[in-house]
């Protein structure tokens, strides 16, 4: 569905990604794990058209989208839930969700959008009570749920999740993980970026390990969970 | 006229001019929220609105209402062209460079207007006669004052509806808050910017059009009005819509009362004195910055 082919990226003179290639199959969860500064966010922003690569191709359903504008990429159904959430803080929860459906604006989608709205409140019931509150007044966990909800309002064909569990309490992480699993069951293809490698690998089909801009390892998620190097570098000692 | 009558008169005048400042301040805010810049060409939008209106109504004898809308649309178009051309294609996207660019554009527009219309102050007929109406407090008011209030209130209501109820308005607010997040939900930030310039053009034009019958108009009337509208925006809290109204009204009242009670010599100085005071004491203005939190 998505093929990244020989992508390199620079910030000024500093290289962030070095000749990355990866492929994402329809319907799978692909995990991208790696430490801080490995280049995970950079890769997602390249896919979303927020930044441009210095070389390489990004092919989505047979089309090279590497020069597309962010809004054109969103129109294709490639939707990113960014690291740090990037909500519209002073706008209400409801407005944030409505804007999530911006790419589908127009009369013909009205009914579907309001169904999706209900569906998202069912996924994240805490949001229902907060609909008329400013997004910035929510707790961290609620904000992450809203960020994912806003992403889902765009009806993603491919969902890019950038560290959805970052800084959240274990219980909230659990809730978000189970939502991700549910989305997969319902047919959404997901690229899941995480530092929380254990949780990510448990729910993913395959995974890539990124280290200082290069792909270090790749394979079935279940194999990587048992891999000695991954265990040592990303899974910690205790568990 | 006794003292209380005089005060009432100053208040009416102050509210009228304050309404104009509020509209102008809105124009500044809209572009600021979309782009982060201060658009000094806003001043020229006001002059052009007045001069288009003058040309259509006085020179070409076009119907008043039609002239109103053509003038508004004309200036909106000029706003859009400014964005599509120089602003969008500026090599540097630095805020300070773009602000200077708007100052340059302002000069170009004013120079062109001077070539077209000369430097004379010209009159535009009032929308519905000049017969003064006597108010309760003993103040008198010409019908154009009522037009100014009514149109300003209507404009504010429409803006409120637009920004709170329509998807496009919400998209504009969202873009002001976080451009990257706006792009990530599929909002075209370029389109929003273009729209905000056209929108501000229309607002500036409305201000220039409705005040013209009272104060006459010329190729450069917008400078003073524009700078005072800018002061009103700062006073209320730059980028803040409620602040624009509040700032406009306060500034209009202080100016009118100050000119009446102290000395009309200092009328223009009052606005800038207040501007400096705000920048010193509370740079975020009365209501604080708008929703925009640049990231
Ligand atoms: N806007 C930026 N400007 C300059 N360097 C950046 C920028 N964003 C990221 N980098 C650098 O690029 C590298 C990869 O960063 P990032 O993609 O954010 O990694 P990750 O998401 O894996 O933590 C890091 O070395 C980081 O310092
Ligand atoms: Mg990151």
Tab-separated table of N, CA and C in Angstrom, chain A residues 21-151:
chain	number	residue	atom	x	y	z
A	21	UNK	N	14.277	2.453	3.258
A	21	UNK	CA	13.248	1.833	2.425
A	21	UNK	C	12.378	0.962	3.316
A	22	UNK	N	11.100	1.075	3.131
A	22	UNK	CA	10.223	0.142	3.835
A	22	UNK	C	8.899	0.029	3.107
A	23	UNK	N	8.187	-1.053	3.386
A	23	UNK	CA	6.912	-1.272	2.712
A	23	UNK	C	5.857	-1.602	3.743
A	24	UNK	N	4.662	-1.122	3.477
A	24	UNK	CA	3.552	-1.317	4.398
A	24	UNK	C	2.439	-2.005	3.627
A	25	UNK	N	1.971	-3.149	4.165
A	25	UNK	CA	0.902	-3.880	3.477
A	25	UNK	C	-0.457	-3.417	3.979
A	26	UNK	N	-1.422	-3.546	3.103
A	26	UNK	CA	-2.775	-3.153	3.479
A	26	UNK	C	-3.269	-3.999	4.662
A	27	UNK	N	-3.857	-3.332	5.634
A	27	UNK	CA	-4.483	-4.038	6.740
A	27	UNK	C	-3.566	-4.408	7.890
A	28	UNK	N	-2.285	-4.101	7.789
A	28	UNK	CA	-1.393	-4.497	8.889
A	28	UNK	C	-1.080	-3.320	9.814
A	29	UNK	N	-0.578	-3.697	10.980
A	29	UNK	CA	0.049	-2.688	11.834
A	29	UNK	C	1.547	-2.882	11.711
A	30	UNK	N	2.204	-1.844	11.251
A	30	UNK	CA	3.652	-1.888	11.161
A	30	UNK	C	4.200	-0.978	12.248
A	31	UNK	N	5.079	-1.548	13.084
A	31	UNK	CA	5.663	-0.725	14.143
A	31	UNK	C	7.005	-0.193	13.684
A	32	UNK	N	7.266	1.048	14.059
A	32	UNK	CA	8.567	1.647	13.788
A	32	UNK	C	9.105	2.052	15.146
A	33	UNK	N	10.130	1.330	15.613
A	33	UNK	CA	10.630	1.665	16.935
A	33	UNK	C	12.049	2.176	16.840
A	34	UNK	N	12.459	2.853	17.884
A	34	UNK	CA	13.788	3.451	17.884
A	34	UNK	C	13.852	4.521	18.952
A	35	UNK	N	15.061	4.798	19.401
A	35	UNK	CA	15.232	5.750	20.495
A	35	UNK	C	14.953	7.180	20.074
A	36	UNK	N	15.119	8.063	21.014
A	36	UNK	CA	14.931	9.485	20.775
A	36	UNK	C	15.911	9.979	19.710
A	37	UNK	N	15.397	10.709	18.738
A	37	UNK	CA	16.286	11.274	17.715
A	37	UNK	C	16.656	10.303	16.609
A	38	UNK	N	16.025	9.134	16.586
A	38	UNK	CA	16.356	8.142	15.564
A	38	UNK	C	15.874	8.558	14.175
A	39	UNK	N	14.853	9.419	14.131
A	39	UNK	CA	14.336	9.864	12.834
A	39	UNK	C	12.914	9.401	12.563
A	40	UNK	N	12.242	8.900	13.575
A	40	UNK	CA	10.888	8.364	13.391
A	40	UNK	C	9.896	9.462	12.974
A	41	UNK	N	9.915	10.564	13.726
A	41	UNK	CA	8.997	11.664	13.414
A	41	UNK	C	9.304	12.257	12.046
A	42	UNK	N	10.601	12.343	11.752
A	42	UNK	CA	11.006	12.854	10.441
A	42	UNK	C	10.367	12.021	9.331
A	43	UNK	N	10.404	10.698	9.506
A	43	UNK	CA	9.849	9.828	8.475
A	43	UNK	C	8.338	10.069	8.312
A	44	UNK	N	7.630	10.195	9.423
A	44	UNK	CA	6.186	10.445	9.323
A	44	UNK	C	5.905	11.789	8.656
A	45	UNK	N	6.700	12.793	8.998
A	45	UNK	CA	6.479	14.103	8.393
A	45	UNK	C	6.796	14.110	6.897
A	46	UNK	N	7.718	13.262	6.493
A	46	UNK	CA	7.981	13.116	5.055
A	46	UNK	C	6.765	12.498	4.369
A	47	UNK	N	6.208	11.464	4.991
A	47	UNK	CA	5.029	10.820	4.392
A	47	UNK	C	3.883	11.824	4.297
A	48	UNK	N	3.729	12.661	5.330
A	48	UNK	CA	2.621	13.626	5.358
A	48	UNK	C	2.874	14.868	4.507
A	49	UNK	N	4.060	14.978	3.950
A	49	UNK	CA	4.345	16.135	3.092
A	49	UNK	C	4.663	17.406	3.850
A	50	UNK	N	4.896	17.282	5.160
A	50	UNK	CA	5.245	18.451	5.974
A	50	UNK	C	6.668	18.900	5.664
A	51	UNK	N	7.544	17.921	5.437
A	51	UNK	CA	8.901	18.248	4.984
A	51	UNK	C	9.195	17.442	3.722
A	52	UNK	N	10.214	17.876	2.986
A	52	UNK	CA	10.558	17.217	1.724
A	52	UNK	C	11.872	16.443	1.883
A	53	UNK	N	11.937	15.257	1.273
A	53	UNK	CA	13.188	14.492	1.374
A	53	UNK	C	14.247	15.084	0.457
A	54	UNK	N	15.515	14.797	0.753
A	54	UNK	CA	16.560	15.217	-0.180
A	54	UNK	C	16.649	14.235	-1.338
A	55	UNK	N	16.269	12.985	-1.117
A	55	UNK	CA	16.102	12.066	-2.253
A	55	UNK	C	15.201	10.905	-1.873
A	56	UNK	N	14.711	10.213	-2.888
A	56	UNK	CA	13.893	9.034	-2.648
A	56	UNK	C	12.448	9.229	-3.060
A	57	UNK	N	11.721	8.115	-3.036
A	57	UNK	CA	10.324	8.125	-3.461
A	57	UNK	C	9.413	7.638	-2.336
A	58	UNK	N	8.201	8.162	-2.322
A	58	UNK	CA	7.179	7.632	-1.430
A	58	UNK	C	5.994	7.279	-2.326
A	59	UNK	N	5.696	6.000	-2.426
A	59	UNK	CA	4.654	5.570	-3.358
A	59	UNK	C	3.465	5.053	-2.570
A	60	UNK	N	2.308	5.670	-2.809
A	60	UNK	CA	1.086	5.260	-2.131
A	60	UNK	C	0.100	4.770	-3.188
A	61	UNK	N	-0.285	3.505	-3.085
A	61	UNK	CA	-1.194	2.904	-4.064
A	61	UNK	C	-0.743	3.196	-5.494
A	62	UNK	N	0.548	3.009	-5.741
A	62	UNK	CA	1.068	3.144	-7.098
A	62	UNK	C	1.411	4.552	-7.541
A	63	UNK	N	1.185	5.539	-6.675
A	63	UNK	CA	1.412	6.925	-7.081
A	63	UNK	C	2.539	7.536	-6.235
A	64	UNK	N	3.498	8.163	-6.902
A	64	UNK	CA	4.569	8.820	-6.148
A	64	UNK	C	4.057	10.132	-5.559
A	65	UNK	N	3.952	10.169	-4.231
A	65	UNK	CA	3.333	11.345	-3.589
A	65	UNK	C	4.377	12.276	-3.000
A	66	UNK	N	5.620	12.098	-3.385
A	66	UNK	CA	6.692	12.772	-2.666
A	66	UNK	C	6.639	14.299	-2.791
A	67	UNK	N	6.013	14.788	-3.853
A	67	UNK	CA	5.961	16.254	-3.994
A	67	UNK	C	4.575	16.819	-3.663
A	68	UNK	N	3.683	15.966	-3.145
A	68	UNK	CA	2.317	16.425	-2.855
A	68	UNK	C	2.296	17.357	-1.637
A	69	UNK	N	1.327	18.278	-1.635
A	69	UNK	CA	1.149	19.144	-0.476
A	69	UNK	C	0.496	18.331	0.649
A	70	UNK	N	0.669	18.779	1.906
A	70	UNK	CA	0.050	18.044	3.016
A	70	UNK	C	-1.454	17.835	2.825
A	71	UNK	N	-2.148	18.871	2.334
A	71	UNK	CA	-3.607	18.706	2.233
A	71	UNK	C	-3.994	17.687	1.161
A	72	UNK	N	-3.141	17.577	0.133
A	72	UNK	CA	-3.421	16.597	-0.904
A	72	UNK	C	-3.190	15.178	-0.369
A	73	UNK	N	-2.189	15.055	0.469
A	73	UNK	CA	-1.891	13.752	1.062
A	73	UNK	C	-3.016	13.345	2.031
A	74	UNK	N	-3.492	14.313	2.793
A	74	UNK	CA	-4.623	14.037	3.685
A	74	UNK	C	-5.840	13.605	2.864
A	75	UNK	N	-6.042	14.256	1.731
A	75	UNK	CA	-7.178	13.906	0.866
A	75	UNK	C	-7.135	12.447	0.423
A	76	UNK	N	-5.897	11.917	0.284
A	76	UNK	CA	-5.762	10.513	-0.102
A	76	UNK	C	-6.109	9.566	1.043
A	77	UNK	N	-6.273	10.117	2.243
A	77	UNK	CA	-6.612	9.281	3.390
A	77	UNK	C	-5.415	8.899	4.246
A	78	UNK	N	-4.274	9.539	3.991
A	78	UNK	CA	-3.100	9.297	4.834
A	78	UNK	C	-3.130	10.326	5.951
A	79	UNK	N	-3.408	9.848	7.165
A	79	UNK	CA	-3.647	10.800	8.239
A	79	UNK	C	-2.712	10.569	9.404
A	80	UNK	N	-2.055	11.638	9.802
A	80	UNK	CA	-1.087	11.554	10.881
A	80	UNK	C	-1.665	12.094	12.182
A	81	UNK	N	-1.469	11.345	13.252
A	81	UNK	CA	-1.741	11.869	14.597
A	81	UNK	C	-0.375	12.212	15.174
A	82	UNK	N	-0.055	13.512	15.221
A	82	UNK	CA	1.339	13.895	15.470
A	82	UNK	C	1.776	13.688	16.923
A	83	UNK	N	3.078	13.536	17.059
A	83	UNK	CA	3.687	13.481	18.385
A	83	UNK	C	3.405	14.785	19.119
A	84	UNK	N	3.070	14.691	20.390
A	84	UNK	CA	2.769	15.913	21.133
A	84	UNK	C	1.381	16.438	20.826
A	85	UNK	N	0.608	15.662	20.058
A	85	UNK	CA	-0.827	15.860	19.872
A	85	UNK	C	-1.213	17.038	18.979
A	86	UNK	N	-0.587	18.190	19.167
A	86	UNK	CA	-0.905	19.331	18.298
A	86	UNK	C	-2.412	19.543	18.138
A	87	UNK	N	-3.109	19.615	19.234
A	87	UNK	CA	-4.544	19.927	19.163
A	87	UNK	C	-4.729	21.408	18.880
A	88	UNK	N	-5.953	21.766	18.519
A	88	UNK	CA	-6.292	23.189	18.428
A	88	UNK	C	-6.756	23.599	19.822
A	89	UNK	N	-5.801	23.984	20.665
A	89	UNK	CA	-6.038	24.144	22.102
A	89	UNK	C	-7.212	25.020	22.502
A	90	UNK	N	-7.340	26.227	21.954
A	90	UNK	CA	-8.434	27.097	22.383
A	90	UNK	C	-9.786	26.713	21.767
A	91	UNK	N	-9.773	25.817	20.815
A	91	UNK	CA	-11.047	25.390	20.220
A	91	UNK	C	-11.629	24.256	21.062
A	92	UNK	N	-12.928	24.066	20.949
A	92	UNK	CA	-13.554	23.042	21.784
A	92	UNK	C	-13.230	21.652	21.253
A	93	UNK	N	-13.495	20.679	22.114
A	93	UNK	CA	-13.307	19.281	21.731
A	93	UNK	C	-14.143	18.979	20.489
A	94	UNK	N	-15.372	19.469	20.501
A	94	UNK	CA	-16.247	19.226	19.354
A	94	UNK	C	-15.663	19.845	18.077
A	95	UNK	N	-15.174	21.068	18.198
A	95	UNK	CA	-14.602	21.726	17.017
A	95	UNK	C	-13.363	20.985	16.508
A	96	UNK	N	-12.547	20.492	17.441
A	96	UNK	CA	-11.382	19.709	17.029
A	96	UNK	C	-11.805	18.488	16.227
A	97	UNK	N	-12.854	17.815	16.705
A	97	UNK	CA	-13.320	16.624	15.990
A	97	UNK	C	-13.904	17.005	14.626
A	98	UNK	N	-14.684	18.073	14.599
A	98	UNK	CA	-15.261	18.524	13.318
A	98	UNK	C	-14.166	18.823	12.306
A	99	UNK	N	-13.105	19.484	12.787
A	99	UNK	CA	-12.027	19.833	11.875
A	99	UNK	C	-11.273	18.598	11.400
A	100	UNK	N	-11.299	17.544	12.227
A	100	UNK	CA	-10.694	16.291	11.781
A	100	UNK	C	-11.318	15.794	10.488
A	101	UNK	N	-12.591	16.107	10.303
A	101	UNK	CA	-13.304	15.657	9.101
A	101	UNK	C	-13.213	16.672	7.966
A	102	UNK	N	-12.305	17.625	8.101
A	102	UNK	CA	-12.235	18.712	7.115
A	102	UNK	C	-12.075	18.197	5.685
A	103	UNK	N	-11.282	17.120	5.526
A	103	UNK	CA	-11.023	16.654	4.159
A	103	UNK	C	-12.286	16.083	3.514
A	104	UNK	N	-13.289	15.751	4.342
A	104	UNK	CA	-14.510	15.160	3.795
A	104	UNK	C	-15.646	16.177	3.781
A	105	UNK	N	-15.312	17.456	3.906
A	105	UNK	CA	-16.357	18.470	4.002
A	105	UNK	C	-17.253	18.441	2.769
A	106	UNK	N	-18.451	18.921	2.955
A	106	UNK	CA	-19.401	18.897	1.846
A	106	UNK	C	-20.643	18.146	2.278
A	107	UNK	N	-21.755	18.483	1.625
A	107	UNK	CA	-23.061	17.967	2.034
A	107	UNK	C	-23.124	16.443	2.006
A	108	UNK	N	-22.555	15.846	0.936
A	108	UNK	CA	-22.768	14.410	0.727
A	108	UNK	C	-22.223	13.550	1.871
A	109	UNK	N	-21.255	14.091	2.635
A	109	UNK	CA	-20.670	13.286	3.709
A	109	UNK	C	-21.266	13.564	5.085
A	110	UNK	N	-22.189	14.504	5.134
A	110	UNK	CA	-22.678	14.980	6.425
A	110	UNK	C	-23.133	13.849	7.341
A	111	UNK	N	-23.904	12.948	6.756
A	111	UNK	CA	-24.473	11.875	7.566
A	111	UNK	C	-23.377	10.935	8.062
A	112	UNK	N	-22.476	10.577	7.145
A	112	UNK	CA	-21.373	9.682	7.519
A	112	UNK	C	-20.512	10.322	8.606
A	113	UNK	N	-20.296	11.631	8.476
A	113	UNK	CA	-19.447	12.299	9.466
A	113	UNK	C	-20.102	12.255	10.843
A	114	UNK	N	-21.408	12.449	10.888
A	114	UNK	CA	-22.031	12.444	12.210
A	114	UNK	C	-22.095	11.018	12.780
A	115	UNK	N	-22.130	10.025	11.915
A	115	UNK	CA	-22.009	8.640	12.408
A	115	UNK	C	-20.619	8.381	12.981
A	116	UNK	N	-19.603	8.870	12.271
A	116	UNK	CA	-18.236	8.685	12.761
A	116	UNK	C	-18.020	9.408	14.076
A	117	UNK	N	-18.664	10.564	14.182
A	117	UNK	CA	-18.579	11.350	15.407
A	117	UNK	C	-19.092	10.508	16.583
A	118	UNK	N	-20.236	9.882	16.379
A	118	UNK	CA	-20.800	9.026	17.436
A	118	UNK	C	-19.884	7.850	17.728
A	119	UNK	N	-19.340	7.280	16.665
A	119	UNK	CA	-18.454	6.133	16.822
A	119	UNK	C	-17.236	6.491	17.672
A	120	UNK	N	-16.693	7.687	17.444
A	120	UNK	CA	-15.506	8.103	18.184
A	120	UNK	C	-15.821	8.346	19.655
A	121	UNK	N	-17.009	8.871	19.914
A	121	UNK	CA	-17.406	9.063	21.311
A	121	UNK	C	-17.620	7.716	21.998
A	122	UNK	N	-17.945	6.735	21.195
A	122	UNK	CA	-18.115	5.400	21.742
A	122	UNK	C	-16.736	4.771	22.021
A	123	UNK	N	-15.771	5.047	21.137
A	123	UNK	CA	-14.399	4.588	21.383
A	123	UNK	C	-13.799	5.249	22.616
A	124	UNK	N	-14.045	6.553	22.731
A	124	UNK	CA	-13.481	7.339	23.835
A	124	UNK	C	-14.597	8.037	24.602
A	125	UNK	N	-15.296	7.293	25.451
A	125	UNK	CA	-16.480	7.876	26.117
A	125	UNK	C	-16.158	9.114	26.959
A	126	UNK	N	-14.906	9.235	27.453
A	126	UNK	CA	-14.598	10.416	28.276
A	126	UNK	C	-14.764	11.711	27.494
A	127	UNK	N	-14.641	11.638	26.182
A	127	UNK	CA	-14.719	12.877	25.397
A	127	UNK	C	-16.138	13.444	25.364
A	128	UNK	N	-17.101	12.559	25.514
A	128	UNK	CA	-18.491	12.994	25.385
A	128	UNK	C	-18.851	14.108	26.368
A	129	UNK	N	-18.385	13.949	27.617
A	129	UNK	CA	-18.692	14.963	28.639
A	129	UNK	C	-17.929	16.251	28.404
A	130	UNK	N	-16.917	16.176	27.577
A	130	UNK	CA	-16.015	17.321	27.421
A	130	UNK	C	-16.230	18.072	26.114
A	131	UNK	N	-17.246	17.717	25.384
A	131	UNK	CA	-17.394	18.222	24.016
A	131	UNK	C	-17.299	19.737	23.890
A	132	UNK	N	-17.853	20.451	24.869
A	132	UNK	CA	-17.878	21.911	24.745
A	132	UNK	C	-16.765	22.602	25.518
A	133	UNK	N	-15.817	21.790	25.982
A	133	UNK	CA	-14.679	22.330	26.706
A	133	UNK	C	-13.550	22.629	25.732
A	134	UNK	N	-12.730	23.620	26.067
A	134	UNK	CA	-11.552	23.868	25.228
A	134	UNK	C	-10.601	22.680	25.320
A	135	UNK	N	-10.034	22.308	24.184
A	135	UNK	CA	-9.189	21.119	24.133
A	135	UNK	C	-8.019	21.222	25.103
A	136	UNK	N	-7.511	22.435	25.305
A	136	UNK	CA	-6.330	22.592	26.153
A	136	UNK	C	-6.630	22.349	27.625
A	137	UNK	N	-7.925	22.254	27.987
A	137	UNK	CA	-8.255	22.005	29.388
A	137	UNK	C	-8.309	20.502	29.709
A	138	UNK	N	-8.136	19.651	28.718
A	138	UNK	CA	-8.204	18.212	28.960
A	138	UNK	C	-6.912	17.709	29.614
A	139	UNK	N	-7.012	16.550	30.262
A	139	UNK	CA	-5.816	15.905	30.805
A	139	UNK	C	-4.998	15.335	29.638
A	140	UNK	N	-3.769	14.954	29.932
A	140	UNK	CA	-2.895	14.424	28.883
A	140	UNK	C	-3.497	13.237	28.150
A	141	UNK	N	-4.053	12.314	28.922
A	141	UNK	CA	-4.649	11.121	28.306
A	141	UNK	C	-5.838	11.484	27.433
A	142	UNK	N	-6.671	12.379	27.938
A	142	UNK	CA	-7.841	12.806	27.161
A	142	UNK	C	-7.408	13.523	25.888
A	143	UNK	N	-6.351	14.309	26.002
A	143	UNK	CA	-5.854	15.007	24.810
A	143	UNK	C	-5.373	14.022	23.761
A	144	UNK	N	-4.703	12.962	24.205
A	144	UNK	CA	-4.240	11.974	23.238
A	144	UNK	C	-5.433	11.284	22.577
A	145	UNK	N	-6.459	11.012	23.370
A	145	UNK	CA	-7.652	10.388	22.795
A	145	UNK	C	-8.295	11.324	21.784
A	146	UNK	N	-8.329	12.601	22.130
A	146	UNK	CA	-8.906	13.568	21.195
A	146	UNK	C	-8.063	13.635	19.915
A	147	UNK	N	-6.748	13.600	20.087
A	147	UNK	CA	-5.889	13.663	18.906
A	147	UNK	C	-6.160	12.462	17.992
A	148	UNK	N	-6.297	11.283	18.590
A	148	UNK	CA	-6.591	10.110	17.776
A	148	UNK	C	-7.993	10.226	17.176
A	149	UNK	N	-8.931	10.690	18.009
A	149	UNK	CA	-10.306	10.876	17.518
A	149	UNK	C	-10.350	11.842	16.348
A	150	UNK	N	-9.612	12.932	16.457
A	150	UNK	CA	-9.566	13.899	15.358
A	150	UNK	C	-9.005	13.252	14.104
A	151	UNK	N	-7.962	12.436	14.281
A	151	UNK	CA	-7.405	11.719	13.141
A	151	UNK	C	-8.435	10.789	12.513
